Short mmCIF file of C-alpha atoms and ligand atoms in Angstrom, two decimals:
data_model
loop_
_atom_site.label_atom_id
_atom_site.label_comp_id
_atom_site.label_asym_id
_atom_site.label_seq_id
_atom_site.Cartn_x
_atom_site.Cartn_y
_atom_site.Cartn_z
CA MET A 1 76.83 172.67 132.27
CA THR A 2 78.00 173.04 128.67
CA GLN A 3 75.39 173.27 125.95
CA THR A 4 75.92 171.40 122.70
CA ALA A 5 75.15 173.32 119.51
CA PRO A 6 71.94 172.17 117.82
CA ALA A 7 72.15 170.21 114.59
CA TYR A 8 71.16 172.13 111.48
CA ARG A 9 72.58 175.60 111.63
CA MET A 10 72.85 178.26 108.96
CA LEU A 11 76.11 179.16 107.26
CA ILE A 12 76.69 182.92 107.43
CA GLY A 13 80.08 184.51 106.81
CA GLY A 14 81.84 181.15 107.19
CA LYS A 15 80.28 180.41 110.60
CA LEU A 16 77.54 177.94 111.51
CA VAL A 17 74.93 179.94 113.40
CA ASP A 18 71.51 179.43 114.94
CA ALA A 19 68.52 181.81 114.84
CA ALA A 20 66.44 183.08 117.76
CA GLU A 21 63.53 180.95 116.56
CA ARG A 22 63.36 177.51 114.96
CA PHE A 23 60.67 175.62 113.09
CA GLU A 24 59.92 171.94 112.65
CA VAL A 25 60.42 169.77 109.60
CA ILE A 26 57.90 166.98 108.95
CA ASN A 27 58.60 163.53 107.47
CA PRO A 28 55.86 163.24 104.82
CA ALA A 29 55.74 159.44 105.17
CA THR A 30 54.84 159.61 108.88
CA GLU A 31 53.63 163.23 109.37
CA GLN A 32 55.94 163.31 112.42
CA ALA A 33 58.33 166.19 113.16
CA ILE A 34 61.86 164.88 112.64
CA ALA A 35 64.01 167.93 113.35
CA SER A 36 63.94 171.67 113.84
CA VAL A 37 65.90 174.25 111.85
CA PRO A 38 66.66 177.97 112.25
CA ASP A 39 63.91 180.38 111.24
CA ALA A 40 66.03 183.28 109.95
CA SER A 41 65.00 186.78 111.07
CA GLU A 42 65.47 189.91 108.98
CA ASP A 43 68.66 190.56 110.97
CA ASP A 44 69.97 187.10 110.04
CA LEU A 45 69.25 187.82 106.38
CA ASP A 46 71.01 191.20 106.66
CA ALA A 47 74.04 189.44 108.16
CA ALA A 48 74.10 186.89 105.31
CA VAL A 49 73.80 189.59 102.63
CA LEU A 50 76.51 191.68 104.32
CA ALA A 51 78.83 188.66 104.48
CA ALA A 52 78.21 188.00 100.78
CA ARG A 53 78.85 191.69 99.92
CA GLN A 54 82.08 191.75 101.88
CA ALA A 55 83.28 188.53 100.24
CA PHE A 56 82.44 189.70 96.71
CA PRO A 57 85.54 191.82 95.89
CA GLY A 58 87.93 189.06 96.92
CA TRP A 59 86.01 186.21 95.32
CA SER A 60 85.36 187.97 92.03
CA ALA A 61 89.09 188.74 91.80
CA THR A 62 90.05 185.14 92.59
CA PRO A 63 91.46 183.36 89.51
CA ILE A 64 88.84 181.14 87.88
CA GLU A 65 91.06 178.07 88.32
CA GLU A 66 90.84 178.56 92.09
CA ARG A 67 87.09 179.00 91.89
CA ARG A 68 86.87 175.73 89.94
CA ALA A 69 88.90 174.04 92.68
CA VAL A 70 86.51 175.29 95.38
CA LEU A 71 83.53 173.90 93.43
CA ALA A 72 85.33 170.56 93.07
CA ALA A 73 86.04 170.55 96.82
CA ILE A 74 82.34 171.18 97.56
CA ALA A 75 81.47 168.28 95.24
CA ASP A 76 83.95 166.01 97.04
CA ALA A 77 82.64 166.96 100.50
CA ILE A 78 79.11 166.08 99.36
CA ALA A 79 80.19 162.78 97.81
CA ALA A 80 82.01 161.81 101.00
CA ASP A 81 78.81 162.22 103.03
CA ALA A 82 76.50 160.69 100.42
CA ALA A 83 74.91 158.00 102.60
CA ASN A 84 73.98 160.45 105.34
CA LEU A 85 72.71 163.09 102.90
CA ALA A 86 70.56 160.53 101.11
CA ARG A 87 69.02 159.39 104.39
CA LEU A 88 68.16 162.99 105.29
CA LEU A 89 66.72 163.64 101.86
CA THR A 90 64.39 160.64 102.09
CA SER A 91 63.25 161.66 105.57
CA GLU A 92 62.34 165.24 104.63
CA GLN A 93 61.36 164.90 100.96
CA GLY A 94 59.83 161.41 100.96
CA LYS A 95 61.62 160.01 97.89
CA PRO A 96 62.83 156.39 97.94
CA HIS A 97 66.36 155.92 99.25
CA ALA A 98 67.78 154.88 95.85
CA ASP A 99 66.40 158.08 94.28
CA ALA A 100 67.85 160.12 97.13
CA GLU A 101 71.24 158.49 96.57
CA SER A 102 71.16 159.35 92.89
CA GLU A 103 70.20 162.96 93.69
CA VAL A 104 73.21 163.31 96.01
CA LYS A 105 75.49 161.77 93.38
CA GLY A 106 73.92 164.04 90.78
CA MET A 107 74.60 167.14 92.88
CA SER A 108 78.25 166.28 93.16
CA GLY A 109 78.50 165.42 89.43
CA TYR A 110 76.66 168.57 88.35
CA LEU A 111 79.01 170.81 90.34
CA LYS A 112 82.02 169.15 88.71
CA GLY A 113 80.40 169.49 85.29
CA ILE A 114 79.79 173.21 85.80
CA ALA A 115 83.30 173.69 87.19
CA ALA A 116 84.72 172.54 83.84
CA LEU A 117 82.81 175.11 81.74
CA GLU A 118 84.49 178.06 80.03
CA LEU A 119 83.24 181.58 79.47
CA PRO A 120 85.65 182.91 76.84
CA VAL A 121 86.24 186.54 75.97
CA GLU A 122 84.53 187.36 72.66
CA VAL A 123 86.56 189.44 70.23
CA VAL A 124 84.11 191.23 67.92
CA GLU A 125 86.65 193.40 66.04
CA GLU A 126 90.40 193.28 65.62
CA THR A 127 92.04 195.86 63.34
CA ASP A 128 95.29 197.88 63.26
CA LYS A 129 93.43 200.66 65.03
CA ARG A 130 91.67 198.80 67.80
CA ARG A 131 90.40 195.64 69.35
CA ILE A 132 86.87 195.34 70.69
CA GLU A 133 86.23 192.56 73.16
CA VAL A 134 83.29 191.58 75.28
CA ARG A 135 84.15 190.19 78.67
CA ARG A 136 81.69 188.81 81.17
CA VAL A 137 81.83 190.17 84.73
CA PRO A 138 79.98 188.88 87.79
CA ILE A 139 76.81 190.64 88.92
CA GLY A 140 77.46 190.75 92.68
CA VAL A 141 75.39 189.14 95.41
CA VAL A 142 72.86 186.54 94.27
CA GLY A 143 69.85 185.39 96.28
CA SER A 144 68.70 181.88 95.36
CA ILE A 145 65.45 180.21 96.30
CA ALA A 146 64.73 176.51 95.76
CA ALA A 147 61.65 174.27 95.61
CA TRP A 148 61.12 171.10 97.67
CA ASN A 149 61.10 168.42 94.96
CA PHE A 150 64.89 168.20 94.38
CA PRO A 151 66.47 170.23 97.19
CA LEU A 152 70.06 169.22 96.45
CA SER A 153 69.89 169.19 92.64
CA LEU A 154 68.35 172.67 92.66
CA ALA A 155 70.99 173.90 95.11
CA ALA A 156 73.69 172.58 92.73
CA PHE A 157 72.05 174.33 89.75
CA LYS A 158 72.48 177.61 91.64
CA ILE A 159 75.76 177.16 93.52
CA GLY A 160 77.74 175.96 90.48
CA PRO A 161 77.28 178.80 87.96
CA CYS A 162 77.00 181.49 90.64
CA LEU A 163 80.34 180.73 92.26
CA LEU A 164 82.20 179.83 89.07
CA THR A 165 81.42 183.23 87.55
CA GLY A 166 82.69 185.08 90.64
CA ASN A 167 79.43 186.03 92.37
CA THR A 168 78.67 185.40 96.01
CA LEU A 169 75.51 183.68 97.15
CA VAL A 170 72.76 183.62 99.77
CA LEU A 171 70.87 180.33 99.26
CA LYS A 172 67.47 179.52 100.76
CA PRO A 173 66.04 175.98 100.63
CA SER A 174 62.28 175.36 100.79
CA PRO A 175 60.94 175.34 104.37
CA PHE A 176 59.64 171.81 103.62
CA THR A 177 63.12 170.44 102.80
CA PRO A 178 65.92 172.37 104.53
CA LEU A 179 67.73 169.45 106.25
CA ALA A 180 70.01 168.07 103.53
CA THR A 181 70.89 171.61 102.39
CA LEU A 182 71.82 172.64 105.96
CA ARG A 183 73.89 169.47 106.23
CA VAL A 184 75.73 170.63 103.10
CA ALA A 185 76.30 173.96 104.90
CA GLU A 186 78.03 172.06 107.71
CA LEU A 187 80.11 170.00 105.28
CA ILE A 188 81.44 172.98 103.35
CA ALA A 189 81.86 175.55 106.14
CA ASP A 190 85.65 175.07 106.01
CA VAL A 191 85.81 174.40 102.27
CA VAL A 192 84.43 177.69 100.90
CA PRO A 193 85.99 181.09 101.73
CA ALA A 194 83.92 182.92 104.38
CA GLY A 195 80.88 184.74 102.98
CA VAL A 196 81.13 183.35 99.45
CA LEU A 197 78.30 180.85 100.00
CA ASN A 198 75.76 181.56 102.74
CA ILE A 199 72.90 179.15 103.43
CA ILE A 200 69.91 180.32 105.47
CA SER A 201 66.65 178.58 106.34
CA GLY A 202 63.37 180.23 107.17
CA SER A 203 59.62 180.07 107.11
CA ASP A 204 57.32 181.69 104.53
CA ARG A 205 58.34 185.24 105.46
CA LEU A 206 61.99 184.76 104.38
CA GLY A 207 61.47 184.49 100.59
CA PRO A 208 59.81 187.92 100.17
CA TRP A 209 62.47 189.55 102.40
CA LEU A 210 65.16 188.06 100.19
CA THR A 211 63.63 189.14 96.87
CA SER A 212 63.15 192.71 98.07
CA HIS A 213 66.52 193.05 99.85
CA PRO A 214 68.43 196.10 98.57
CA GLY A 215 71.79 194.35 99.02
CA ILE A 216 70.96 191.59 96.52
CA ASP A 217 71.70 192.14 92.83
CA LYS A 218 70.13 189.06 91.27
CA ILE A 219 67.51 186.47 92.16
CA SER A 220 67.70 182.92 90.87
CA PHE A 221 64.44 181.17 91.64
CA THR A 222 63.06 177.66 91.13
CA GLY A 223 59.43 177.07 92.02
CA SER A 224 55.89 177.62 90.81
CA THR A 225 54.83 180.05 88.10
CA ALA A 226 52.55 181.88 90.57
CA THR A 227 55.46 182.56 92.95
CA GLY A 228 57.71 183.43 90.00
CA LYS A 229 55.36 186.27 89.06
CA ARG A 230 55.44 187.63 92.63
CA ILE A 231 59.23 187.46 92.62
CA MET A 232 59.50 189.31 89.31
CA GLU A 233 57.32 192.07 90.71
CA SER A 234 59.29 192.30 93.95
CA ALA A 235 62.65 192.25 92.11
CA SER A 236 61.49 195.01 89.76
CA HIS A 237 61.69 197.67 92.49
CA SER A 238 65.48 197.66 92.40
CA LEU A 239 65.77 196.17 88.88
CA LYS A 240 67.41 193.00 90.16
CA ARG A 241 68.42 190.55 87.46
CA ILE A 242 66.27 187.43 87.55
CA THR A 243 66.37 183.83 86.43
CA LEU A 244 63.05 182.05 86.91
CA GLU A 245 62.74 178.27 86.55
CA LEU A 246 59.02 177.67 86.88
CA GLY A 247 56.25 175.13 86.38
CA GLY A 248 55.41 172.98 83.40
CA ASN A 249 52.67 170.87 81.85
CA ASP A 250 54.89 168.72 79.67
CA PRO A 251 53.23 166.74 76.87
CA ALA A 252 54.46 163.41 75.51
CA ILE A 253 53.43 162.56 71.94
CA VAL A 254 53.40 158.85 71.12
CA LEU A 255 53.51 158.06 67.39
CA PRO A 256 51.90 154.93 65.87
CA ASP A 257 55.19 153.13 65.10
CA VAL A 258 56.38 152.73 68.71
CA ASP A 259 57.25 149.43 70.33
CA VAL A 260 54.51 149.41 72.97
CA ALA A 261 56.11 146.90 75.35
CA GLU A 262 59.40 148.78 75.27
CA ILE A 263 58.08 152.27 75.91
CA ALA A 264 55.30 151.53 78.43
CA PRO A 265 57.66 151.42 81.48
CA LYS A 266 59.69 154.37 80.11
CA LEU A 267 56.58 156.49 79.72
CA PHE A 268 55.41 155.43 83.16
CA TRP A 269 58.61 156.66 84.83
CA SER A 270 58.66 159.74 82.67
CA ALA A 271 55.33 160.70 84.26
CA PHE A 272 55.56 159.16 87.72
CA GLY A 273 59.26 159.47 88.69
CA ASN A 274 59.57 161.26 92.06
CA ASN A 275 55.81 160.73 92.30
CA GLY A 276 55.19 163.17 89.45
CA GLN A 277 56.82 165.95 91.48
CA ILE A 278 59.27 166.97 88.77
CA CYS A 279 59.04 170.18 86.79
CA VAL A 280 59.75 168.17 83.61
CA ALA A 281 57.67 165.11 84.46
CA THR A 282 55.39 164.11 81.60
CA LYS A 283 52.04 165.55 82.60
CA ARG A 284 49.91 164.74 79.53
CA ILE A 285 50.38 161.63 77.34
CA TYR A 286 48.99 161.98 73.79
CA VAL A 287 48.79 158.54 72.12
CA HIS A 288 47.99 157.76 68.48
CA LYS A 289 44.74 155.81 68.03
CA ASP A 290 46.55 152.82 66.43
CA VAL A 291 48.43 152.07 69.67
CA TYR A 292 46.12 153.71 72.22
CA GLU A 293 44.47 150.58 73.66
CA PRO A 294 47.59 148.35 73.85
CA LEU A 295 49.71 151.15 75.32
CA ARG A 296 46.98 152.12 77.79
CA ASP A 297 46.70 148.51 78.97
CA ALA A 298 50.48 148.05 79.20
CA ILE A 299 50.96 151.22 81.27
CA VAL A 300 48.10 150.34 83.60
CA GLU A 301 49.44 146.80 84.08
CA TYR A 302 52.90 148.18 84.79
CA ALA A 303 51.47 150.75 87.24
CA LYS A 304 49.91 147.94 89.28
CA THR A 305 53.36 146.45 89.93
CA VAL A 306 54.81 149.67 91.37
CA GLN A 307 55.20 149.79 95.13
CA VAL A 308 54.14 152.97 96.94
CA GLY A 309 55.33 153.44 100.52
CA ASP A 310 57.75 154.98 102.99
CA GLY A 311 60.90 155.84 101.01
CA SER A 312 63.12 154.52 103.79
CA GLN A 313 61.69 150.99 103.40
CA GLN A 314 63.33 148.51 101.07
CA GLY A 315 61.36 147.91 97.87
CA THR A 316 59.56 151.28 97.84
CA GLN A 317 59.47 152.76 94.33
CA LEU A 318 57.29 155.80 94.98
CA GLY A 319 57.12 157.69 98.26
CA PRO A 320 54.54 160.13 99.61
CA ILE A 321 53.69 163.59 98.31
CA ASN A 322 56.06 166.03 99.98
CA ASN A 323 53.66 168.18 101.98
CA ARG A 324 50.06 168.63 103.08
CA ALA A 325 49.25 171.55 100.73
CA GLN A 326 50.45 169.67 97.65
CA TYR A 327 48.69 166.48 98.82
CA ASP A 328 45.41 168.42 99.08
CA ARG A 329 45.94 169.98 95.64
CA VAL A 330 46.57 166.66 93.90
CA ARG A 331 43.61 165.05 95.65
CA ALA A 332 41.40 167.95 94.56
CA ILE A 333 42.41 167.37 90.93
CA ILE A 334 41.59 163.65 91.23
CA ALA A 335 38.28 164.51 92.93
CA ASP A 336 37.46 166.87 90.06
CA SER A 337 38.06 164.07 87.53
CA LYS A 338 35.77 161.80 89.53
CA ALA A 339 33.09 164.49 89.73
CA GLN A 340 33.31 165.02 85.97
CA GLY A 341 32.82 161.28 85.43
CA HIS A 342 36.25 160.63 83.86
CA ASP A 343 37.18 156.99 83.46
CA ILE A 344 39.82 156.21 86.10
CA LEU A 345 41.85 153.23 84.91
CA THR A 346 43.80 152.66 88.11
CA GLY A 347 44.11 154.46 91.44
CA GLY A 348 41.83 157.31 92.37
CA GLY A 349 41.19 156.00 95.90
CA ASP A 350 42.67 156.65 99.32
CA ILE A 351 45.67 155.14 101.05
CA GLU A 352 45.15 154.88 104.81
CA GLY A 353 47.32 157.34 106.74
CA PRO A 354 49.52 158.45 108.28
CA GLY A 355 51.57 159.98 105.47
CA PHE A 356 50.70 161.97 102.37
CA PHE A 357 50.26 158.91 100.13
CA ILE A 358 48.28 158.95 96.89
CA PRO A 359 47.91 155.85 94.69
CA VAL A 360 49.21 155.96 91.12
CA THR A 361 46.21 157.27 89.18
CA ILE A 362 45.72 157.09 85.40
CA ILE A 363 42.78 158.73 83.65
CA ASP A 364 41.40 157.52 80.32
CA ASN A 365 41.05 160.19 77.64
CA PRO A 366 39.48 163.05 79.64
CA PRO A 367 38.29 166.18 77.77
CA GLU A 368 41.01 168.59 76.74
CA ASP A 369 39.53 171.38 78.89
CA SER A 370 39.48 169.37 82.14
CA ARG A 371 41.62 170.37 85.13
CA ILE A 372 43.81 167.27 84.86
CA VAL A 373 44.79 168.30 81.31
CA ARG A 374 45.02 172.08 81.74
CA GLU A 375 46.76 172.35 85.13
CA GLU A 376 50.17 171.29 86.37
CA GLN A 377 49.20 168.41 88.68
CA PHE A 378 52.69 167.82 90.18
CA GLY A 379 51.66 164.47 91.62
CA PRO A 380 50.99 160.82 90.71
CA VAL A 381 48.00 161.35 88.41
CA VAL A 382 48.27 161.48 84.62
CA PRO A 383 45.80 161.64 81.71
CA LEU A 384 46.15 159.44 78.61
CA LEU A 385 44.78 161.37 75.61
CA ARG A 386 43.90 159.85 72.26
CA PHE A 387 44.67 161.47 68.90
CA ASP A 388 43.95 160.53 65.28
CA ASP A 389 46.13 163.02 63.51
CA VAL A 390 49.61 164.22 64.46
CA ASP A 391 48.84 167.86 63.56
CA ASP A 392 46.01 167.77 66.09
CA ALA A 393 48.31 166.24 68.74
CA ILE A 394 50.92 168.96 68.19
CA ALA A 395 48.28 171.70 68.38
CA ARG A 396 46.93 170.29 71.65
CA ALA A 397 50.43 169.79 73.07
CA ASN A 398 51.25 173.45 72.34
CA ASP A 399 47.94 174.80 73.63
CA THR A 400 49.24 175.75 77.07
CA ALA A 401 50.67 178.76 78.86
CA TYR A 402 53.62 176.60 79.88
CA GLY A 403 56.59 175.59 77.72
CA LEU A 404 59.13 173.77 79.87
CA GLY A 405 59.71 170.32 78.36
CA ALA A 406 58.13 167.82 75.96
CA SER A 407 58.90 164.37 74.59
CA VAL A 408 58.16 162.55 71.35
CA TRP A 409 58.18 158.75 71.10
CA GLY A 410 58.41 156.96 67.75
CA GLY A 411 60.04 154.05 65.92
CA ASP A 412 61.46 156.25 63.20
CA GLU A 413 63.85 158.81 64.67
CA ASP A 414 63.62 161.27 61.78
CA THR A 415 59.83 161.36 61.90
CA ALA A 416 59.88 161.75 65.67
CA THR A 417 62.49 164.53 65.43
CA ALA A 418 60.37 166.35 62.85
CA VAL A 419 57.48 166.32 65.33
CA ALA A 420 59.84 167.48 68.12
CA GLU A 421 60.74 170.50 65.98
CA ARG A 422 57.11 171.58 66.01
CA VAL A 423 56.59 171.31 69.76
CA SER A 424 57.19 174.55 71.62
CA ALA A 425 59.26 173.98 74.76
CA GLY A 426 62.67 174.76 76.24
CA THR A 427 63.76 171.12 76.06
CA VAL A 428 62.39 168.35 73.83
CA TRP A 429 63.43 164.74 74.24
CA VAL A 430 63.05 162.09 71.53
CA ASN A 431 62.61 158.53 72.83
CA GLU A 432 63.82 159.55 76.26
CA SER A 433 62.80 162.11 78.82
CA ARG A 434 63.71 164.19 81.84
CA ASN A 435 67.49 163.95 81.39
CA LEU A 436 69.49 167.13 82.04
CA THR A 437 73.18 167.95 81.65
CA PRO A 438 75.40 170.69 83.06
CA LEU A 439 76.64 171.20 79.49
CA ALA A 440 73.39 172.47 77.94
CA PRO A 441 70.92 175.23 78.79
CA PHE A 442 67.70 174.23 80.52
CA GLY A 443 64.82 176.66 80.88
CA GLY A 444 61.21 177.36 80.12
CA HIS A 445 59.46 179.06 77.23
CA ARG A 446 56.40 181.23 77.89
CA GLN A 447 55.22 181.08 81.53
CA SER A 448 57.61 178.26 82.42
CA GLY A 449 60.36 180.71 83.08
CA ILE A 450 62.80 183.43 82.17
CA GLY A 451 66.42 182.59 81.46
CA VAL A 452 68.18 179.24 81.68
CA GLU A 453 70.41 177.15 83.92
CA GLY A 454 73.27 175.00 82.63
CA GLY A 455 75.78 175.29 79.83
CA ARG A 456 77.53 178.47 78.74
CA GLU A 457 74.20 180.27 78.49
CA GLY A 458 73.52 179.37 82.10
CA LEU A 459 76.83 180.94 83.12
CA MET A 460 75.97 184.11 81.17
CA GLU A 461 72.89 184.56 83.39
CA TYR A 462 75.24 185.22 86.30
CA THR A 463 77.26 187.82 84.44
CA LEU A 464 76.99 191.24 82.86
CA ALA A 465 78.53 192.09 79.53
CA LYS A 466 81.41 194.54 79.77
CA THR A 467 82.63 195.80 76.41
CA TYR A 468 86.20 197.05 75.99
CA PHE A 469 87.24 199.31 73.09
CA LEU A 470 91.01 198.92 73.18
CA GLY A 471 92.55 201.58 70.94
CA LYS A 472 95.97 200.88 69.39
CA ARG A 473 98.56 203.57 68.79
P1 NAD B 501 56.74 177.47 95.43
O1 NAD B 501 56.72 178.51 94.38
O2 NAD B 501 55.59 177.35 96.35
O3 NAD B 501 58.00 177.66 96.39
C1 NAD B 501 59.33 177.66 95.90
C2 NAD B 501 60.23 178.43 96.84
O4 NAD B 501 59.80 179.80 96.86
C3 NAD B 501 60.22 177.97 98.29
O5 NAD B 501 61.55 178.04 98.78
C4 NAD B 501 59.33 178.99 98.98
O6 NAD B 501 59.66 179.16 100.35
C5 NAD B 501 59.65 180.26 98.20
N1 NAD B 501 58.59 181.27 98.18
C6 NAD B 501 57.25 181.09 98.27
N2 NAD B 501 56.61 182.29 98.15
C7 NAD B 501 57.57 183.23 97.95
C8 NAD B 501 57.53 184.64 97.72
N3 NAD B 501 56.38 185.32 97.68
N4 NAD B 501 58.69 185.28 97.54
C9 NAD B 501 59.86 184.61 97.56
N5 NAD B 501 59.96 183.28 97.77
C10 NAD B 501 58.83 182.58 97.96
O7 NAD B 501 57.03 176.10 94.66
P2 NAD B 501 57.11 174.63 95.25
O8 NAD B 501 55.71 174.17 95.59
O9 NAD B 501 58.18 174.58 96.29
O10 NAD B 501 57.65 173.80 93.99
C11 NAD B 501 56.83 173.23 93.02
C12 NAD B 501 56.89 174.05 91.74
O11 NAD B 501 58.24 174.25 91.34
C13 NAD B 501 56.24 173.35 90.56
O12 NAD B 501 55.45 174.29 89.84
C14 NAD B 501 57.41 172.89 89.71
O13 NAD B 501 57.11 172.70 88.35
C15 NAD B 501 58.38 173.99 89.94
N6 NAD B 501 59.74 173.55 89.64
C16 NAD B 501 60.37 174.07 88.54
C17 NAD B 501 61.65 173.64 88.21
C18 NAD B 501 62.36 174.17 87.00
O14 NAD B 501 63.56 174.02 86.92
N7 NAD B 501 61.67 174.79 86.07
C19 NAD B 501 62.29 172.69 89.01
C20 NAD B 501 61.64 172.20 90.13
C21 NAD B 501 60.35 172.64 90.45
#
């Protein structure tokens, strides 16, 4: 009897391989296991790192135009399988199908955007006697670790700059959302030269093995600030380079001259898109007293029209929370608000199971030192906070250990931009939010991260400076 290979295998050294053990992936809308994936052992990780090491000399010497072409071919392979990838993404992550489709499209577009970037040689001196130029060289083998909220977007943020700059990669998706990423592994197995891009899945033990592996030269991590600190410590033993894209507690500041009806839905989606499970979701909404009541009422009315349910069902606008641990965390924050007697404008209750569903919850002007204001909730619960004076709003917005994103909303663009200049964050949006581009750096200030992804600066993170003094005779 012939055995068929299981679906979902890892990509190591150009081959799709299984592991001795596998673990189950849960659909958060049903709490049912939907598939199993390889649980990489230390030997599997060693094999992936070795494959990446062996591929490095050839890949780093490959002309950049050929590397661009490989990235474009990956993007095309993903686009050609978009419907299937989107279905997988909804089933493992929970997001509505339309959101999953736009994530797949975004992955393909981001890779093409990165593929078009340049990293020119910088000439710092040119005289009769000599020329001094700074060239950027790849670092070596990169280990990348992704979170579960945007499995494919985060994979693209890592694959694009890593491969374009001539490094080789070992990529690990979150154990909650490995399916779409392993499907990408299958799609690109024949597209990428063997060993250049390795994709391995594993349970909780795999991340720490990866960050402490002596054969890895750099770690690029997206996830929580708490894990980021552990990774920095682990990477310090061999002085690995690190890029850390971590948590946020993004404020929105709403000025008195806004058009309430126009911005209410925009602010809603800024906070509740992907069920609030976005690093740059708006997590605190500061509203000027002149528009507080009308904006509060408009957002609450809008919230009541939004359909929460299984992302695979037509009409669903918000799916479940991705996993049990995060579901419990968000519910604990809502329970704390209830215990403190905060005024809950909508939501706050339970949705009958199965599935990790939480109703859209909006809290009316809780104290600044409450959990819902101080912590990153990463779920569908948001505080509206009233301010009288813009200086006070800016001070409160900046009073956080985080510094990922922020937005300012106002009728007069110059006034709003002047406020944006005083908010301390890696990205500030004026009258929009959450948009990212492969052309510009994205990263966190303070405890929201170290380094950036995107743009020329994002490419630099995957390189080392090599300075040439070229004497002339
Ligand atoms: P997490 O830190 O729990 O896990 C992220 C990844 O790290 C997973 O793949 C996990 O398996 C791995 N991991 C866990 N412990 C590890 C360890 N000790 N060593 C190595 N790897 C380890 O984060 P999460 O719950 O998956 O994601 C939510 C968080 O991610 C939020 O805080 C969110 O703001 C943040 N996030 C940030 C960005 C950004 O670009 N700044 C983007 C998306 C999400």
